[in-house]
């Protein structure tokens, strides 16, 4: 254990369960439903409403070898190529072989996918896929449909849910094993204020951390809370440097911050072209798949062309689709564009890359177990080894499904006994909370120094800015009479301050890993190190937080992950 926790009041209430699942996207709700079906007393905790997670924003679809002539082996090959030499092949094989049946179980749960005239699941194609294997719903509203179906199933099963709740820290027993979580309910729901859910199994399914950057496709709740909680609890994270920037995000303006509208890769899958202001297609000749190359290649191609032209964005041209196709296949994207004064039917859509998906996260094994006994992770918060250095399009929803089911099976098989959490005061000194206004400074430092283009100098500058914010928070807390003190400069514990503390911790770890990876690989693009180094770079970077709050980076000996348990 690290002896690190957030500054927060002691829990004023508690409930007991066998399992607490943190997050209500495809991974969290699937894990919760499977655990409940196995007879486990299961509680779902979510930061907003049940249907407010990242899943509902997913447009393109879910990838699985469901089409005639497609096979898991072909899906595996495409995933390995996209992952740029860092995928764990066993994890990928698990994903692609168990994926089709997991999708069918999702359909049995109530999810309705678009179908062909013959009644088969309609499949499209996205970047990096050599076959049409992306199942979609509502044209471009796949995530919303999956979320709807799972939320309905959770309500029908009458699972205990706690909404509007920010999870703070992991609770552990005297042996250092998971014993639940502390959380703060934000003024609504069954409980209020800081409390605890005591459970011997905790499943982190908290989604991404896109809010560490100024512009992202992630919702406002994606502040890296799960990764930060795991780090404070002593868990290892891996591959955090591999942040996927979606190539085609609707460009609003150079100063736009927060969540930006996504223009799904499926638009390119259906034949849209990337062009510059002169109408020239610039991805042809750069990759055999042109606009459908893996996302890191397309994002780099767009960024490179922007630099060459001195432009702030490029264009996605799909005027040849016609109004009927736009309205039937991409109604959500069409509405988003028109709400910003752009009509894709008659004009090209301005696009630029923005932070989209964390390929790395809390390190797990194939059963979703982390390096902390009793703590599991699945979905975007986890690093299963599936994505390697760059996630293949539409593999994320599938990963959430497959590994959530595996976690539920492991918990149902082991059924660990409930234990008493150690007193919060025994967990060590709390973290000095940064001022809430530091959020913008963190996001801008990360965007400038650790965005699509990185270098030793840019990363060093970002690291210096982040460390200055870290030291400033500690100094202010000390001046105020200790973390959480009552002096004039003390930061009052609350959701804004806790989120910024999480953003700062995750950003520091991400930058530490990015500085250590002195090569270009996947979605980690070092301008000063443009080549891939398979001799030294085909390794994972595993990071943990030392008791003195500094990130400690360890390079694995091979491209394979070490076991999460010494006895494995």
Coordinates of C-alpha atoms in Angstrom, one line a residue:
X1 CA 0.0 0.0 0.0
X2 CA 1.1 3.6 -0.7
X3 CA -0.3 5.3 2.4
X4 CA -1.9 7.8 0.1
X5 CA -5.5 8.9 0.1
X6 CA -7.6 11.9 -0.8
X7 CA -8.3 14.6 1.8
X8 CA -12.0 13.9 2.7
X9 CA -14.3 13.5 5.7
X10 CA -14.5 10.1 7.2
X11 CA -17.5 8.0 5.9
X12 CA -20.7 8.9 7.8
X13 CA -22.7 5.9 6.5
X14 CA -22.0 2.5 5.1
X15 CA -23.7 -0.4 3.3
X16 CA -22.5 -3.9 2.9
X17 CA -22.3 -6.0 -0.3
X18 CA -20.4 -8.9 -1.9
X19 CA -19.4 -6.8 -4.9
X20 CA -19.3 -3.1 -5.7
X21 CA -19.0 -2.1 -9.4
X22 CA -17.8 1.4 -10.0
X23 CA -19.1 2.7 -13.3
X24 CA -22.2 2.3 -15.5
X25 CA -21.0 1.8 -19.0
X26 CA -20.9 -1.4 -21.0
X27 CA -18.2 -2.9 -18.8
X28 CA -19.7 -1.9 -15.4
X29 CA -23.3 -2.9 -16.1
X30 CA -22.3 -6.2 -17.7
X31 CA -20.1 -7.1 -14.7
X32 CA -22.9 -6.1 -12.3
X33 CA -25.6 -8.1 -14.1
X34 CA -23.4 -11.2 -14.3
X35 CA -22.4 -10.9 -10.6
X36 CA -26.1 -10.5 -9.6
X37 CA -27.1 -13.4 -11.8
X38 CA -24.6 -15.5 -9.9
X39 CA -26.3 -14.7 -6.6
X40 CA -23.8 -12.1 -5.4
X41 CA -25.1 -9.1 -3.5
X42 CA -24.1 -6.4 -6.0
X43 CA -24.0 -2.6 -5.7
X44 CA -23.5 -0.3 -8.7
X45 CA -21.9 3.1 -8.0
X46 CA -21.9 5.7 -10.8
X47 CA -20.7 9.3 -11.0
X48 CA -23.7 10.7 -12.8
X49 CA -26.9 9.0 -13.9
X50 CA -26.8 5.3 -14.9
X51 CA -26.9 6.2 -18.6
X52 CA -24.4 9.1 -18.5
X53 CA -21.1 7.2 -19.0
X54 CA -18.8 7.1 -22.1
X55 CA -20.6 4.1 -23.6
X56 CA -23.6 6.1 -24.8
X57 CA -21.3 8.4 -26.8
X58 CA -19.9 5.5 -28.8
X59 CA -21.1 6.0 -32.4
X60 CA -19.4 3.5 -34.7
X61 CA -20.2 0.2 -33.2
X62 CA -18.8 -3.0 -31.7
X63 CA -16.3 -5.2 -33.6
X64 CA -16.7 -9.0 -33.7
X65 CA -16.3 -11.7 -36.3
X66 CA -20.0 -12.1 -37.0
X67 CA -20.0 -11.8 -40.8
X68 CA -19.8 -14.6 -43.4
X69 CA -16.2 -15.4 -44.3
X70 CA -14.9 -13.5 -41.3
X71 CA -13.0 -15.3 -38.5
X72 CA -11.6 -14.6 -35.1
X73 CA -8.1 -15.2 -36.5
X74 CA -8.6 -12.4 -39.0
X75 CA -9.9 -10.1 -36.3
X76 CA -6.8 -11.0 -34.2
X77 CA -4.5 -10.2 -37.1
X78 CA -6.0 -6.7 -37.5
X79 CA -5.9 -6.0 -33.8
X80 CA -2.2 -7.1 -33.6
X81 CA -1.2 -4.8 -36.5
X82 CA -3.0 -1.8 -35.0
X83 CA -1.4 -2.5 -31.6
X84 CA 2.1 -1.9 -33.1
X85 CA 3.9 -4.9 -31.5
X86 CA 2.6 -4.4 -27.9
X87 CA -0.6 -6.4 -27.8
X88 CA -0.7 -9.3 -25.5
X89 CA -1.6 -12.0 -28.0
X90 CA -3.3 -14.3 -25.5
X91 CA -5.5 -11.4 -24.4
X92 CA -6.4 -10.5 -28.0
X93 CA -7.2 -14.2 -28.8
X94 CA -9.5 -14.2 -25.7
X95 CA -11.2 -11.1 -27.0
X96 CA -11.8 -12.2 -30.6
X97 CA -12.8 -15.8 -29.8
X98 CA -15.2 -15.0 -26.9
X99 CA -16.4 -11.8 -28.6
X100 CA -19.1 -13.1 -31.0
X101 CA -20.9 -15.0 -28.3
X102 CA -20.6 -12.0 -25.9
X103 CA -22.3 -9.9 -28.5
X104 CA -25.1 -12.5 -28.9
X105 CA -25.6 -12.4 -25.1
X106 CA -25.8 -8.6 -25.3
X107 CA -28.6 -9.0 -27.9
X108 CA -30.3 -11.5 -25.6
X109 CA -30.1 -8.8 -22.9
X110 CA -32.2 -6.6 -25.1
X111 CA -29.8 -4.6 -27.4
X112 CA -31.2 -4.1 -30.9
X113 CA -28.6 -3.8 -33.7
X114 CA -29.3 -2.6 -37.3
X115 CA -30.1 -5.5 -39.6
X116 CA -30.0 -6.1 -43.3
X117 CA -33.2 -6.7 -45.4
X118 CA -32.5 -10.4 -44.9
X119 CA -32.5 -10.1 -41.1
X120 CA -28.8 -10.5 -40.5
X121 CA -26.8 -8.0 -38.4
X122 CA -25.7 -5.2 -40.7
X123 CA -21.9 -4.8 -40.6
X124 CA -19.8 -1.8 -41.6
X125 CA -16.0 -1.3 -41.7
X126 CA -13.7 1.1 -39.9
X127 CA -10.0 1.9 -39.8
X128 CA -7.6 -1.0 -39.5
X129 CA -10.2 -3.6 -40.3
X130 CA -9.8 -5.6 -43.5
X131 CA -13.4 -6.8 -43.3
X132 CA -16.8 -5.4 -42.5
X133 CA -17.3 -6.5 -38.9
X134 CA -18.7 -3.5 -37.0
X135 CA -22.2 -4.1 -35.7
X136 CA -24.1 -0.8 -35.2
X137 CA -27.4 0.4 -33.9
X138 CA -29.6 3.4 -34.8
X139 CA -27.2 4.1 -37.6
X140 CA -24.6 5.9 -35.5
X141 CA -26.1 5.6 -32.0
X142 CA -24.6 2.2 -31.0
X143 CA -23.5 3.2 -27.6
X144 CA -26.8 4.8 -26.7
X145 CA -28.7 1.6 -27.6
X146 CA -26.3 -0.6 -25.7
X147 CA -26.5 1.7 -22.7
X148 CA -30.4 1.7 -22.9
X149 CA -30.5 -2.1 -23.0
X150 CA -28.2 -2.6 -20.1
X151 CA -29.7 0.1 -17.9
X152 CA -33.2 -1.4 -18.5
X153 CA -31.8 -4.9 -17.5
X154 CA -30.2 -3.5 -14.4
X155 CA -33.5 -1.8 -13.4
X156 CA -35.5 -4.9 -14.2
X157 CA -33.1 -6.9 -12.0
X158 CA -33.6 -4.3 -9.2
X159 CA -29.9 -4.0 -8.5
X160 CA -28.9 -1.6 -5.8
X161 CA -27.5 1.5 -7.5
X162 CA -26.0 4.7 -6.1
X163 CA -26.0 7.5 -8.7
X164 CA -24.3 10.9 -8.6
X165 CA -21.5 9.4 -6.6
X166 CA -17.8 10.1 -6.9
X167 CA -15.7 7.2 -5.6
X168 CA -12.8 8.5 -3.6
X169 CA -10.5 5.7 -2.4
X170 CA -10.2 1.9 -2.0
X171 CA -10.8 0.6 1.5
X172 CA -8.6 -2.3 2.6
X173 CA -8.6 -4.7 5.6
X174 CA -5.8 -5.3 8.0
X175 CA -4.1 -7.7 5.5
X176 CA -4.2 -5.1 2.7
X177 CA -6.9 -6.9 0.8
X178 CA -9.8 -5.0 -0.8
X179 CA -12.7 -4.2 1.6
X180 CA -14.8 -1.7 -0.4
X181 CA -14.7 1.9 -1.4
X182 CA -15.3 5.3 0.1
X183 CA -17.5 7.6 -2.0
X184 CA -19.2 11.0 -2.0
X185 CA -22.9 11.2 -3.1
X186 CA -23.5 14.6 -4.6
X187 CA -26.6 15.8 -2.9
X188 CA -29.1 13.4 -4.6
X189 CA -30.1 9.8 -4.2
X190 CA -30.4 7.4 -1.3
X191 CA -27.4 8.7 0.6
X192 CA -25.7 12.1 0.9
X193 CA -22.1 13.1 1.7
X194 CA -19.2 10.8 2.2
X195 CA -20.0 7.2 2.9
X196 CA -18.7 3.7 2.2
X197 CA -19.7 0.5 0.4
X198 CA -18.0 -2.3 2.2
X199 CA -17.3 -5.3 -0.1
X200 CA -14.5 -7.8 -0.6
X201 CA -14.6 -7.4 -4.4
X202 CA -14.4 -4.0 -6.2
X203 CA -14.7 -3.7 -10.0
X204 CA -13.4 -0.5 -11.5
X205 CA -15.2 0.3 -14.7
X206 CA -14.9 4.1 -14.5
X207 CA -14.1 4.8 -18.1
X208 CA -11.4 7.1 -19.5
X209 CA -9.4 10.2 -18.6
X210 CA -9.8 12.4 -21.6
X211 CA -10.4 15.4 -19.5
X212 CA -6.7 15.7 -18.8
X213 CA -6.6 17.4 -22.2
X214 CA -8.2 20.6 -23.3
X215 CA -10.2 19.1 -26.1
X216 CA -11.6 15.6 -26.0
X217 CA -14.5 13.4 -27.1
X218 CA -14.9 12.2 -23.5
X219 CA -17.8 13.4 -21.3
X220 CA -17.1 15.7 -18.4
X221 CA -17.1 12.8 -15.9
X222 CA -14.0 11.2 -17.5
X223 CA -11.4 12.6 -15.1
X224 CA -9.3 9.5 -14.6
X225 CA -10.9 8.7 -11.2
X226 CA -10.4 4.9 -11.4
X227 CA -6.8 5.1 -12.5
X228 CA -6.0 7.6 -9.7
X229 CA -7.8 5.5 -7.1
X230 CA -5.9 2.4 -8.2
X231 CA -2.6 4.3 -8.1
X232 CA -3.2 5.6 -4.5
X233 CA -4.2 2.0 -3.5
X234 CA -0.8 0.7 -4.7
X235 CA -1.9 -0.9 -8.0
X236 CA 0.2 -0.8 -11.1
X237 CA -0.8 0.9 -14.3
X238 CA 0.7 0.3 -17.7
X239 CA 0.9 1.8 -21.2
X240 CA -0.6 5.1 -20.0
X241 CA 1.5 7.0 -22.6
X242 CA -0.6 5.5 -25.4
X243 CA -3.5 8.0 -25.6
X244 CA -5.5 7.6 -28.8
X245 CA -6.4 10.9 -30.5
X246 CA -9.5 10.4 -32.7
X247 CA -8.5 11.7 -36.1
X248 CA -11.9 13.2 -37.0
X249 CA -13.4 15.3 -34.3
X250 CA -15.6 18.2 -35.4
X251 CA -13.4 21.3 -35.3
X252 CA -15.3 24.2 -33.6
X253 CA -12.5 26.7 -33.0
X254 CA -8.8 26.8 -31.9
X255 CA -9.8 27.7 -28.3
X256 CA -12.6 25.1 -27.9
X257 CA -12.2 23.2 -24.6
X258 CA -14.1 20.3 -23.0
X259 CA -16.1 17.6 -24.8
X260 CA -16.1 18.0 -28.6
X261 CA -18.5 16.2 -31.1
X262 CA -17.1 13.1 -32.6
X263 CA -17.4 12.3 -36.4
X264 CA -17.3 8.5 -36.3
X265 CA -14.7 6.5 -38.2
X266 CA -17.7 4.7 -39.8
X267 CA -18.2 7.8 -42.0
X268 CA -14.9 7.0 -43.6
X269 CA -15.8 3.3 -43.5
X270 CA -18.7 4.2 -45.8
X271 CA -16.5 6.1 -48.2
X272 CA -15.9 9.7 -47.0
X273 CA -12.5 11.2 -47.9
X274 CA -10.1 13.3 -46.0
X275 CA -9.1 16.5 -47.9
X276 CA -7.3 19.7 -47.4
X277 CA -8.6 23.2 -48.1
X278 CA -7.8 22.7 -51.8
X279 CA -9.8 19.5 -51.9
X280 CA -6.7 17.3 -52.2
X281 CA -6.9 13.8 -50.7
X282 CA -3.7 13.5 -48.6
X283 CA -4.0 10.0 -47.1
X284 CA -3.7 8.1 -50.4
X285 CA -0.1 6.9 -50.7
X286 CA 0.5 7.2 -47.0
X287 CA -1.0 3.7 -46.2
X288 CA -2.6 0.9 -48.1
X289 CA -5.9 1.6 -46.4
X290 CA -5.7 5.4 -47.0
X291 CA -8.4 7.0 -44.8
X292 CA -9.1 3.6 -43.2
X293 CA -5.5 3.2 -41.9
X294 CA -5.3 2.6 -38.1
X295 CA -6.2 5.7 -36.1
X296 CA -2.7 6.7 -35.1
X297 CA -1.6 6.8 -38.7
X298 CA -4.7 8.9 -39.8
X299 CA -4.2 11.3 -36.8
X300 CA -0.6 11.8 -37.7
X301 CA -1.5 12.3 -41.4
X302 CA -4.0 15.0 -40.5
X303 CA -1.6 16.7 -38.1
X304 CA 1.3 16.6 -40.6
X305 CA -0.9 18.1 -43.3
X306 CA -2.1 20.8 -40.9
X307 CA 1.5 21.7 -40.2
X308 CA 2.4 21.7 -43.9
X309 CA -0.5 24.0 -44.8
X310 CA -0.4 26.2 -41.6
X311 CA -4.0 25.2 -41.0
X312 CA -6.0 24.5 -37.8
X313 CA -8.0 21.7 -39.3
X314 CA -8.6 19.5 -42.4
X315 CA -11.9 18.4 -43.9
X316 CA -14.0 15.2 -44.2
X317 CA -15.8 15.2 -47.5
X318 CA -18.9 13.0 -47.7
X319 CA -21.1 15.2 -49.9
X320 CA -21.4 12.3 -52.3
X321 CA -23.4 10.3 -49.7
X322 CA -26.5 12.5 -50.4
X323 CA -29.1 13.6 -48.0
X324 CA -30.9 10.2 -47.7
X325 CA -27.8 8.3 -46.6
X326 CA -26.8 11.0 -44.1
X327 CA -30.2 11.0 -42.5
X328 CA -30.6 7.2 -42.3
X329 CA -27.0 6.1 -41.6
X330 CA -25.6 9.0 -39.6
X331 CA -28.5 11.0 -38.1
X332 CA -26.6 11.8 -34.8
X333 CA -23.6 13.2 -36.6
X334 CA -25.7 15.1 -39.1
X335 CA -27.6 16.7 -36.3
X336 CA -24.4 17.6 -34.4
X337 CA -22.9 19.2 -37.5
X338 CA -26.0 21.2 -38.3
X339 CA -26.3 22.4 -34.7
X340 CA -22.9 24.0 -35.3
X341 CA -23.8 25.6 -38.6
X342 CA -22.3 22.9 -40.9
X343 CA -24.3 20.8 -43.4
X344 CA -22.3 17.7 -44.4
X345 CA -24.8 17.1 -47.3
X346 CA -23.6 20.3 -49.0
X347 CA -20.1 21.1 -47.6
X348 CA -17.0 19.3 -46.2
X349 CA -16.9 18.9 -42.4
X350 CA -13.9 20.6 -40.6
X351 CA -12.1 18.0 -38.5
X352 CA -9.0 17.8 -36.3
X353 CA -7.7 15.1 -33.9
X354 CA -8.7 15.3 -30.2
X355 CA -8.0 13.0 -27.2
X356 CA -10.3 10.1 -27.4
X357 CA -9.3 6.8 -25.7
X358 CA -6.7 5.6 -23.2
X359 CA -5.2 2.3 -24.5
X360 CA -3.4 1.9 -21.2
X361 CA -4.8 1.9 -17.6
X362 CA -4.8 -0.3 -14.5
X363 CA -2.9 -3.4 -15.3
X364 CA -4.9 -6.7 -15.2
X365 CA -4.6 -10.3 -16.1
X366 CA -7.1 -12.2 -18.2
X367 CA -9.5 -12.5 -15.3
X368 CA -9.5 -8.7 -14.8
X369 CA -7.5 -9.0 -11.5
X370 CA -5.2 -6.1 -10.7
X371 CA -2.1 -6.2 -8.5
X372 CA -4.2 -5.4 -5.4
X373 CA -6.0 -8.5 -4.1
X374 CA -9.8 -8.1 -4.6
X375 CA -9.5 -5.1 -6.9
X376 CA -10.6 -5.7 -10.5
X377 CA -10.7 -3.4 -13.6
X378 CA -12.4 -3.6 -17.0
X379 CA -13.2 -1.3 -19.9
X380 CA -11.2 1.8 -20.7
X381 CA -9.9 2.1 -17.1
X382 CA -8.1 -1.2 -17.5
X383 CA -5.0 -2.3 -19.4
X384 CA -5.7 -5.9 -20.4
X385 CA -3.0 -6.0 -23.1
X386 CA -5.6 -6.1 -25.8
X387 CA -5.0 -2.7 -27.3
X388 CA -1.2 -2.5 -27.2
X389 CA 0.1 0.8 -28.5
X390 CA -3.1 1.7 -30.4
X391 CA -6.7 0.5 -30.0
X392 CA -8.2 -1.0 -33.1
X393 CA -11.5 0.8 -33.9
X394 CA -14.6 -0.5 -32.2
X395 CA -12.7 -3.0 -30.0
X396 CA -13.4 -1.0 -26.9
X397 CA -17.1 -2.0 -26.4
X398 CA -16.2 -5.6 -27.1
X399 CA -13.3 -5.6 -24.6
X400 CA -15.7 -4.2 -22.0
X401 CA -18.2 -7.0 -22.6
X402 CA -15.7 -9.9 -22.7
X403 CA -13.6 -9.0 -19.7
X404 CA -16.6 -7.9 -17.6
X405 CA -18.0 -11.4 -18.0
X406 CA -14.6 -12.9 -17.1
X407 CA -14.4 -10.8 -13.9
X408 CA -17.9 -11.8 -12.8
X409 CA -17.0 -15.5 -13.4
X410 CA -13.9 -15.1 -11.3
X411 CA -15.7 -13.4 -8.4
X412 CA -18.5 -16.0 -8.5
X413 CA -15.9 -18.8 -8.4
X414 CA -13.8 -17.4 -5.6
X415 CA -16.6 -15.7 -3.5
X416 CA -14.1 -14.0 -1.1
X417 CA -15.5 -13.5 2.5
X418 CA -16.4 -10.0 3.7
X419 CA -13.8 -8.4 6.0
X420 CA -13.8 -5.3 8.2
X421 CA -12.1 -2.3 6.5
X422 CA -9.2 -0.8 8.5
X423 CA -9.8 2.7 9.9
X424 CA -9.4 5.4 7.3
X425 CA -6.9 7.2 9.6
X426 CA -4.6 4.2 9.3
X427 CA -4.3 4.7 5.5
X428 CA -1.6 7.3 5.8
X429 CA -1.4 11.1 5.2
X430 CA -4.0 12.5 2.8
X431 CA -3.1 14.1 -0.5
X432 CA -2.9 17.9 -0.5
X433 CA -5.7 19.0 -2.8
X434 CA -5.0 21.3 -5.7
X435 CA -7.2 24.4 -6.1
X436 CA -10.1 23.6 -8.5
X437 CA -8.9 26.3 -10.9
X438 CA -5.8 24.3 -11.5
X439 CA -7.9 22.1 -13.9
X440 CA -7.3 24.5 -16.8
X441 CA -3.6 24.7 -16.1
X442 CA -3.3 20.9 -16.1
X443 CA -5.3 20.5 -19.3
X444 CA -3.3 23.2 -21.2
X445 CA 0.0 21.8 -20.0
X446 CA -1.0 18.3 -21.2
X447 CA -2.3 19.6 -24.6
X448 CA 0.9 21.6 -25.3
X449 CA 3.4 19.0 -24.1
X450 CA 1.8 15.5 -24.3
X451 CA -0.7 15.8 -27.1
X452 CA -0.6 14.3 -30.6
X453 CA 3.0 15.5 -31.1
X454 CA 5.5 15.0 -28.4
X455 CA 9.2 15.6 -27.8
X456 CA 11.7 15.5 -25.0
X457 CA 11.5 19.2 -24.6
X458 CA 7.6 19.4 -24.7
X459 CA 7.3 16.5 -22.2
X460 CA 9.9 18.1 -19.9
X461 CA 8.0 21.4 -20.0
X462 CA 4.7 19.5 -19.2
X463 CA 6.4 17.6 -16.3
X464 CA 7.8 20.9 -14.9
X465 CA 4.3 22.5 -15.0
X466 CA 2.6 19.6 -13.4
X467 CA 5.3 19.2 -10.6
X468 CA 4.9 22.9 -9.9
X469 CA 1.2 22.5 -9.4
X470 CA 1.8 19.4 -7.2
X471 CA 4.3 21.3 -5.1
X472 CA 2.1 24.4 -4.9
X473 CA -0.8 22.3 -3.5
X474 CA 1.5 20.8 -0.9
X475 CA 2.9 24.2 0.1
X476 CA -0.6 25.7 0.4
X477 CA -1.8 22.8 2.5
X478 CA 1.2 23.1 4.8
X479 CA 0.8 26.9 5.1
X480 CA -2.9 26.3 5.9
X481 CA -1.9 24.0 8.8
X482 CA -1.8 20.6 7.0
X483 CA -3.8 19.0 4.3
X484 CA -7.5 19.8 4.9
X485 CA -6.5 22.4 7.5
X486 CA -8.6 25.5 8.2
X487 CA -6.2 28.3 7.2
X488 CA -7.0 30.9 4.6
X489 CA -5.4 29.0 1.7
X490 CA -6.9 25.6 2.6
X491 CA -8.7 23.9 -0.3
X492 CA -12.1 22.7 0.8
X493 CA -12.6 19.0 0.0
X494 CA -15.3 18.6 -2.6
X495 CA -16.0 17.2 -6.0
X496 CA -14.1 19.9 -8.0
X497 CA -11.0 19.6 -5.8
X498 CA -11.1 15.7 -5.8
X499 CA -11.4 15.6 -9.6
X500 CA -8.5 18.0 -10.1
X501 CA -6.4 15.9 -7.7
X502 CA -7.2 12.8 -9.9
X503 CA -6.4 14.7 -13.1
X504 CA -3.0 15.9 -11.7
X505 CA -2.0 12.4 -10.5
X506 CA -2.9 10.7 -13.8
X507 CA -1.2 13.5 -15.8
X508 CA 2.0 13.2 -13.9
X509 CA 2.1 9.4 -14.4
X510 CA 1.2 9.7 -18.1
X511 CA 4.0 12.2 -18.7
X512 CA 6.5 10.1 -16.8
X513 CA 5.8 7.1 -19.0
X514 CA 5.9 9.3 -22.2
X515 CA 9.3 10.7 -21.3
X516 CA 10.6 7.2 -20.7
X517 CA 9.4 5.9 -24.1
X518 CA 12.0 7.4 -26.3
X519 CA 10.6 6.1 -29.6
X520 CA 7.5 6.5 -31.8
X521 CA 5.1 3.6 -31.5
X522 CA 1.4 3.5 -32.1
X523 CA -0.4 6.6 -30.8
X524 CA 2.8 7.7 -29.0
X525 CA 4.4 10.1 -31.5
X526 CA 7.8 11.5 -30.5
X527 CA 9.0 14.1 -33.1
X528 CA 12.5 13.8 -31.8
X529 CA 12.4 10.0 -32.0
X530 CA 10.5 9.3 -35.2
X531 CA 11.4 5.6 -35.5
X532 CA 10.1 2.5 -33.8
X533 CA 12.7 0.7 -31.7
X534 CA 11.8 -2.9 -31.5
X535 CA 15.0 -3.9 -29.7
X536 CA 14.4 -1.7 -26.6
X537 CA 10.9 -0.3 -27.2
X538 CA 8.9 -3.5 -27.5
X539 CA 8.3 -3.5 -23.8
X540 CA 5.6 -2.3 -21.5
X541 CA 6.1 0.5 -19.1
X542 CA 4.6 -0.3 -15.7
X543 CA 4.1 2.6 -13.3
X544 CA 3.3 2.8 -9.6
X545 CA 3.3 5.6 -7.1
X546 CA 5.9 5.6 -4.4
X547 CA 4.9 6.6 -0.8
X548 CA 6.6 10.0 -1.5
X549 CA 4.1 10.6 -4.3
X550 CA 6.6 10.2 -7.2
X551 CA 5.8 8.0 -10.2
X552 CA 8.2 5.0 -10.4
X553 CA 8.5 3.6 -14.0
X554 CA 9.5 0.0 -14.6
X555 CA 10.2 -1.5 -18.1
X556 CA 9.1 -5.1 -18.5
X557 CA 11.7 -7.6 -19.7
X558 CA 9.7 -8.8 -22.7
X559 CA 6.5 -7.7 -24.6
X560 CA 4.5 -10.0 -22.3
X561 CA 3.0 -8.7 -19.0
X562 CA 4.4 -10.2 -15.8
X563 CA 1.8 -12.0 -13.6
X564 CA -0.4 -9.8 -11.4
X565 CA 0.2 -12.2 -8.5
X566 CA 3.7 -13.5 -7.5
X567 CA 2.4 -17.0 -7.2
X568 CA 0.8 -17.1 -10.7

